[in-house]
Coordinates of C-alpha atoms and ligand atoms in Angstrom, one line a residue:
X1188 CA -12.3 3.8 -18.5
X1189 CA -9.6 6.4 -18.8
X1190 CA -9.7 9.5 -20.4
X1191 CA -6.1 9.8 -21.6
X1192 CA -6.6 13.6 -22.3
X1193 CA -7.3 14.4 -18.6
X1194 CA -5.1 16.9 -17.3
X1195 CA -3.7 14.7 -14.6
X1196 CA -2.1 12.4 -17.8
X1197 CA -0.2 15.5 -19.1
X1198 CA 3.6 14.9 -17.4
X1199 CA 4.4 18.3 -15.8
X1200 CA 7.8 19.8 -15.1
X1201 CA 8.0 21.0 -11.7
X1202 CA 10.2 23.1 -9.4
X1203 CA 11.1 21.4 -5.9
X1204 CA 10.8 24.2 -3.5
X1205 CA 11.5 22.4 -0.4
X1206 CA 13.7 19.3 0.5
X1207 CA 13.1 18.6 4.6
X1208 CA 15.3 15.5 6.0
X1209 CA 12.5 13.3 7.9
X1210 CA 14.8 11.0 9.3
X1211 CA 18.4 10.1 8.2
X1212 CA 16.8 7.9 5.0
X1213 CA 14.0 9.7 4.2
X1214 CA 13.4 13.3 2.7
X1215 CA 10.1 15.1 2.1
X1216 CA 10.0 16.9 -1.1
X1217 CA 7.4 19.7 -1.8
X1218 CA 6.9 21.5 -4.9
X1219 CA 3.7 23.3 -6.8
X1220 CA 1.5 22.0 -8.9
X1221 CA -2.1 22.4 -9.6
X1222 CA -3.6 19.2 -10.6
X1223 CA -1.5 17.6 -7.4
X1224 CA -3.3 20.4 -4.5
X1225 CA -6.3 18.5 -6.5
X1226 CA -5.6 15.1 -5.1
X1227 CA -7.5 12.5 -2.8
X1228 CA -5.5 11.2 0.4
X1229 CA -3.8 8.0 -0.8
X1230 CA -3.6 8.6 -4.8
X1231 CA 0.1 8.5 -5.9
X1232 CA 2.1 10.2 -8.8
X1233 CA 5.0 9.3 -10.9
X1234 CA 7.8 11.2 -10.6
X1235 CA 9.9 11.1 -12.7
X1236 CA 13.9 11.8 -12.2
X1237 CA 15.2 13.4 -15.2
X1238 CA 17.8 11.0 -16.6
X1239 CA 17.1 8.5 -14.0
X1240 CA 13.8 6.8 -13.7
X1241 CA 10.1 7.3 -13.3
X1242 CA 8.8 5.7 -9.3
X1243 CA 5.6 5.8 -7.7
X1244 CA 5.4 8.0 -4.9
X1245 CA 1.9 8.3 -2.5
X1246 CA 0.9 12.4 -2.0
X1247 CA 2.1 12.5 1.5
X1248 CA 1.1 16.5 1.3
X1249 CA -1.6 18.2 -0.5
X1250 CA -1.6 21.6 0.0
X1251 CA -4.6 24.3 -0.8
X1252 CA -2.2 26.7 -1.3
X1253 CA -1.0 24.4 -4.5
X1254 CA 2.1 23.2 -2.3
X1255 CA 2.2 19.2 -2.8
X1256 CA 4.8 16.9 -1.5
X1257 CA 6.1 13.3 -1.4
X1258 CA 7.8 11.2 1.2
X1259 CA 11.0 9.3 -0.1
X1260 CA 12.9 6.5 1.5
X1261 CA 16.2 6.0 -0.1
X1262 CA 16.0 2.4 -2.0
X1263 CA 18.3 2.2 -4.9
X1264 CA 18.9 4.7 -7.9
X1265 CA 15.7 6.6 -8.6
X1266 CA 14.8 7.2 -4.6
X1267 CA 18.5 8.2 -4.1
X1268 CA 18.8 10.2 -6.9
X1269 CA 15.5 12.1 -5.7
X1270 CA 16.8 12.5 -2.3
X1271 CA 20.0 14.1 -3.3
X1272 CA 17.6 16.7 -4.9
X1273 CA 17.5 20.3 -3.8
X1274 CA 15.3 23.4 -3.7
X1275 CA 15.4 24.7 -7.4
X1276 CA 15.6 21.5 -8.9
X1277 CA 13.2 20.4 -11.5
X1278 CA 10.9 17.0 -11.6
X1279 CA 8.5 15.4 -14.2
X1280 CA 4.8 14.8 -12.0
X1281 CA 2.3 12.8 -13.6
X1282 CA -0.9 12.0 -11.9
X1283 CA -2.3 12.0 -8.8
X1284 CA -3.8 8.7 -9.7
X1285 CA -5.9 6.0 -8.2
X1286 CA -8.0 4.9 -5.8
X1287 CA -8.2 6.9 -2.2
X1288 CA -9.0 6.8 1.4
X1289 CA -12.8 7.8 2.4
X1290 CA -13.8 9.4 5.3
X1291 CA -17.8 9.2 6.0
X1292 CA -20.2 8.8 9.0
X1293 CA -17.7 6.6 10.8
X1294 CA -16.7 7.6 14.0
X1295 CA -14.2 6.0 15.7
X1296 CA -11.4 5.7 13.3
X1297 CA -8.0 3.4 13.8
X1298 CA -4.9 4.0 11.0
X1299 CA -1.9 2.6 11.2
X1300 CA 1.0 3.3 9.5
X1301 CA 4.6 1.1 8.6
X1302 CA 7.4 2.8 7.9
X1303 CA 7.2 5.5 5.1
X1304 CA 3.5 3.9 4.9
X1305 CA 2.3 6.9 7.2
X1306 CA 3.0 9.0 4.3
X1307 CA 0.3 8.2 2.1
X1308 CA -1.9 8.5 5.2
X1309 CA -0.8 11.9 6.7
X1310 CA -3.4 13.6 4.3
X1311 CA -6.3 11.4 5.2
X1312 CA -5.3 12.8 9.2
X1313 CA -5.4 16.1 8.0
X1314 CA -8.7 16.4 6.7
X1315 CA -11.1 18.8 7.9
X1316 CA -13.4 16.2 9.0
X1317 CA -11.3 13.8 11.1
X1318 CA -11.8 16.7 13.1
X1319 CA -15.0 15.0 14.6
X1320 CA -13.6 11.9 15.0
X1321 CA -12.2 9.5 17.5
X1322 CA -9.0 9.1 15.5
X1323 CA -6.3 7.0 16.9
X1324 CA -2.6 6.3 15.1
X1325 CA -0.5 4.0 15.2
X1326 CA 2.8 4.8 13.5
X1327 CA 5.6 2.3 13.7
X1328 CA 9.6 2.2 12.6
X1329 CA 12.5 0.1 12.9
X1330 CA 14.2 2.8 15.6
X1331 CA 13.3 5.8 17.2
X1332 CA 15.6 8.1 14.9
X1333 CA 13.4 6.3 11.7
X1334 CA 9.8 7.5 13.4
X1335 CA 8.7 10.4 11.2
X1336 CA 5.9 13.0 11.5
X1337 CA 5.6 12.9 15.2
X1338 CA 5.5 16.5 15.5
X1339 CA 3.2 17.1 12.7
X1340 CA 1.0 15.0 14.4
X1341 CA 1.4 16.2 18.2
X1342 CA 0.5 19.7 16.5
X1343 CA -3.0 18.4 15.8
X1344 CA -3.9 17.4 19.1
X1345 CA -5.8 20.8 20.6
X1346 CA -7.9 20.8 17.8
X1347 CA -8.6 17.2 17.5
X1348 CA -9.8 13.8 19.6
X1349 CA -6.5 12.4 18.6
X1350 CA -4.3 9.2 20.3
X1351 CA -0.8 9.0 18.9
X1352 CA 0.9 5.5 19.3
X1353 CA 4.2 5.1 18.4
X1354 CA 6.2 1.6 18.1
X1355 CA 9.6 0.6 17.4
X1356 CA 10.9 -3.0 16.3
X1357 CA 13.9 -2.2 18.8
X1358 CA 12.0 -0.1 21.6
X1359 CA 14.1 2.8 21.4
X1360 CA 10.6 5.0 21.6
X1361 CA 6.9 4.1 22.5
X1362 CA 6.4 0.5 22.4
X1363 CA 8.9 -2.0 21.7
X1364 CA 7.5 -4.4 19.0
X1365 CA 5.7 -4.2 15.8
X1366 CA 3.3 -1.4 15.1
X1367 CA 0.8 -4.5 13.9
X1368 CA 0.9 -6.5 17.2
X1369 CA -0.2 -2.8 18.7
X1370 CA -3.2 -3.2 16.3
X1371 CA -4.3 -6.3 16.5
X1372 CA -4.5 -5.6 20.5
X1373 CA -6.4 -2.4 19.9
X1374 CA -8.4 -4.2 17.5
X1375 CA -9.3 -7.0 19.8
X1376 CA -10.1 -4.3 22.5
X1377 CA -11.8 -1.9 21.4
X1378 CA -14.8 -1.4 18.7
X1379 CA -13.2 0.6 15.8
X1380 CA -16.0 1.6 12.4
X1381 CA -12.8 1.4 9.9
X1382 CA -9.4 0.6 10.3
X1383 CA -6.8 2.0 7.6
X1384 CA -3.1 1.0 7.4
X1385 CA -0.8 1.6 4.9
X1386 CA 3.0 -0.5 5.3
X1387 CA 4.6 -3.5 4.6
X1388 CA 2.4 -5.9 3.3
X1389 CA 3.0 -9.0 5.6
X1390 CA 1.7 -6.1 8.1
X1391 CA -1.3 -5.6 6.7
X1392 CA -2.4 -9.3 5.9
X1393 CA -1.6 -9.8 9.8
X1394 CA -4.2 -6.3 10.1
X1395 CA -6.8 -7.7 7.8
X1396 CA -6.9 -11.2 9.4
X1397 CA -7.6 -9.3 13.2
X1398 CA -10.2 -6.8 11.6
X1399 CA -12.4 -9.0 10.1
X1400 CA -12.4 -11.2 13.1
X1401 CA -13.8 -8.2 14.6
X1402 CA -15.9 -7.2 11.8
X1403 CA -14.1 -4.2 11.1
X1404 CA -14.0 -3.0 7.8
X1405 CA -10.5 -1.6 6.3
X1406 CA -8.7 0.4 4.0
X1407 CA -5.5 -0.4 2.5
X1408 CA -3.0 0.8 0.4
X1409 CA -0.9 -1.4 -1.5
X1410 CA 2.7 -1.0 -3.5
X1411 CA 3.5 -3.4 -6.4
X1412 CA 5.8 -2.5 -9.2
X1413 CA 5.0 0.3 -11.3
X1414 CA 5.7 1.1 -14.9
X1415 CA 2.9 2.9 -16.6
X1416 CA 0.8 3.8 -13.4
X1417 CA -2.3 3.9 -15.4
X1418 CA -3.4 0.4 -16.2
X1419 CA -1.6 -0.8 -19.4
X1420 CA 1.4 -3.1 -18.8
X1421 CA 0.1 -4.9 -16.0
X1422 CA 2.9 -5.0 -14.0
X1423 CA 1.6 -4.2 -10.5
X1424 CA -1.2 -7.7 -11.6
X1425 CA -2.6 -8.6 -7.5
X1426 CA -4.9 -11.4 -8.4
X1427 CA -8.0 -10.2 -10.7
X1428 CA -6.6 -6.1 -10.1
X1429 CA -4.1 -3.9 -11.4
X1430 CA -2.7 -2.6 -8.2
X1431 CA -2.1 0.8 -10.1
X1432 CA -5.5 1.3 -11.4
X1433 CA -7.6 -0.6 -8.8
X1434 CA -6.0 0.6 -6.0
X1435 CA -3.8 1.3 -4.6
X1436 CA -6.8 1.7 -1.8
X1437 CA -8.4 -1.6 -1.5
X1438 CA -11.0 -2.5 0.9
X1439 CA -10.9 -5.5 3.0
X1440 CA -13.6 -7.2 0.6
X1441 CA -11.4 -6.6 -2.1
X1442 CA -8.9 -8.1 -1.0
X1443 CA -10.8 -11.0 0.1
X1444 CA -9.8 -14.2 -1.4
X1445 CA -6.6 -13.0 -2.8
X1446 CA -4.1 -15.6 -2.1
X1447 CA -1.1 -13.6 -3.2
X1448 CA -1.9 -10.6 -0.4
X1449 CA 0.8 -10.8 2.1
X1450 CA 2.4 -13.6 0.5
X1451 CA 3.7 -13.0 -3.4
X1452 CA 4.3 -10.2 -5.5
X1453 CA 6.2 -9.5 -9.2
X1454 CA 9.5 -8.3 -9.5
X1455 CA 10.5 -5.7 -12.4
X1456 CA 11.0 -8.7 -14.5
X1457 CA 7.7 -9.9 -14.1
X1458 CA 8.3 -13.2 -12.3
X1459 CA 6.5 -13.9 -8.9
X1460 CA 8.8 -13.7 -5.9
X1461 CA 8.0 -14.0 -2.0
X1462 CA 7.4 -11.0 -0.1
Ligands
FAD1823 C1 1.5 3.2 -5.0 C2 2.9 3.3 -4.5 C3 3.2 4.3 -3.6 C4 4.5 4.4 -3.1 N1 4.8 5.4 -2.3 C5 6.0 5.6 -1.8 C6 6.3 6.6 -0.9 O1 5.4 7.4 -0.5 N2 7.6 6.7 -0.4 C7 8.6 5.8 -0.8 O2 9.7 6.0 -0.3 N3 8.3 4.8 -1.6 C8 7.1 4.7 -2.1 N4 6.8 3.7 -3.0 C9 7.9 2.7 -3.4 C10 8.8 3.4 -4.4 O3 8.1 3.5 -5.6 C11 10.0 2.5 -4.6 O4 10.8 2.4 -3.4 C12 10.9 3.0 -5.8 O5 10.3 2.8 -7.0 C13 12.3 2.3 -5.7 O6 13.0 2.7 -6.8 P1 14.6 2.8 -6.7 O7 15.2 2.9 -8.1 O8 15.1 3.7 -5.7 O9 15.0 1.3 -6.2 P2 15.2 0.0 -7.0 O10 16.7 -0.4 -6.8 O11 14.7 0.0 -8.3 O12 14.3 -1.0 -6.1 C14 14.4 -1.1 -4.7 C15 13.1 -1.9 -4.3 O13 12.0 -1.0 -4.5 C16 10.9 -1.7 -5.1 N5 10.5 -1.0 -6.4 C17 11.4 -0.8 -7.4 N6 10.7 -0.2 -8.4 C18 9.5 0.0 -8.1 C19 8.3 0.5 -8.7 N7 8.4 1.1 -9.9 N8 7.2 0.5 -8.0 C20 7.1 0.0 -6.7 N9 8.2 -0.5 -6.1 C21 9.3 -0.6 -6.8 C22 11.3 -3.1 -5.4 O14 10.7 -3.9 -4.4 C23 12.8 -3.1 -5.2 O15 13.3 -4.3 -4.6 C24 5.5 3.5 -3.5 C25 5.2 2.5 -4.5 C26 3.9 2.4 -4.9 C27 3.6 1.3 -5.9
FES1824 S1 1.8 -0.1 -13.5 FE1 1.2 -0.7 -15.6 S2 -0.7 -1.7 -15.3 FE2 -0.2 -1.0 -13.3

């Protein structure tokens, strides 16, 4: 049940104190706020665009020093609108909200990200205790100039047991091919104890169908449309789940028997379209 009083529900205004172009469509945007520094890798917030709109974005930073961020692909209006913001421009933040990535006794870790998808997992990489693991990504994009946060990555590698795979659909860098195919063969290859991926869905139904041939359990996260964000309107609906309040971190056995993963999802009117 929600406690519409929690601090995360109050909209905030915030400063953006930092734009960084990623890649030529997509910006990082940082900015300072409390209640975000407080959030769980893979919970999103709404941002909202004064005059604009109000999107779901996934915490691709969470800072300790209060310094949060997002990860924005330009789209249409909103996500255009908030990558022509600058440093000093202001921002409504609402959230973090939802479910999140866990980290436990597992050892050897696989995460693969699609597109922008890395975003949301760049925070579960950082944390203190994939420091112990046997981590292995996979980050995938259409072209080599559309691969993002290689070098925040590479920087990780003295301090941890890290292997960086990088695909691209048209093989200007790393493999040539889809970052799932890349998976799947790891998948099939080697013994992984979880397997997170967050991307393009028909990527991840592909991931989910290899991992639980091999018994590997998964973590997804999962986009839908989003109004409210915090369960009302129902307009992210994924079988029995509100995307927004159930997720968007689902676990394979979640997922399980939901014939619309990979395959169907709502558009903003509410009618079911293919993916
Ligand atoms: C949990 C979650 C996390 C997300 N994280 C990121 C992220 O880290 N980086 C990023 O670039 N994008 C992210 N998105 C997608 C982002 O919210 C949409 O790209 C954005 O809302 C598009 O708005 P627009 O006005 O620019 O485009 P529009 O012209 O409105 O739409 C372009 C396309 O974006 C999708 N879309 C539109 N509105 C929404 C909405 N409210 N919710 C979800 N999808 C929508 C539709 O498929 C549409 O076809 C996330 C979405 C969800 C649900
Ligand atoms: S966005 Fe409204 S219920 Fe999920």
């Amino acid at each position: 049940m929600q406690n519409y009083e929690d601090l995360e529900h109050r909209p905030r205004i915030v400063r953006i104190r930092d734009v960084k172009d990623e890649t030529p469509t997509v910006k990082s945007i940082a900015f300072r706020d409390d209640q975000c520094s407080k959030g769980k890798p893979g919970q999103f917030v709404m941002i909202w665009i004064p005059g604009i709109d109000e999107v779901p974005m996934s915490l691709s930073m969470i800072g300790r020093d209060a310094t949060s961020g997002v990860t924005v692909r330009k789209r249409g209006e909103a996500t255009n609108a908030l990558c022509a913001m600058k440093a000093g421009d202001q921002i409504g933040v609402r959230g973090p909200y939802g479910t999140f990535f866990t980290a436990g006794e597992e050892a050897k870790l696989l995460v693969a990200g699609g597109g922008t998808g890395i975003g949301a997992l760049a925070p579960l990489i950082e944390l203190p205790i994939m420091r112990k693991k046997d981590l292995t990504i996979v980050t995938g994009a259409r072209t080599k100039t559309e691969l993002i946060y290689l070098d925040r990555f590479k920087a990780l590698h003295p301090m941890k047991k890290m292997r960086l795979v990088a695909t691209t659909d048209d093989g200007s860098y790393g493999i040539k091919g889809l970052a799932s195919s890349v998976v799947n063969t790891l998948l099939e290859k080697e013994k992984f104890d979880m397997t997170y991926a967050c991307g393009p869905e028909p990527m991840m139904k592909t991931i989910l169908d290899a991992a639980q041939k091999m018994d590997t359990p998964v973590q997804f996260s999962l986009e839908r449309i989003f109004k409210c964000g915090v369960g009302i309107c129902g307009s992210c609906s994924l079988g029995q789940y509100r995307v927004c309040r159930d997720g968007p971190v689902f676990s394979g056995d979640m997922l399980q028997g939901i014939s619309e993963f990979g395959k169907t999802k709502r558009d903003s009117a509410g009618r079911i379209i293919p993916i």
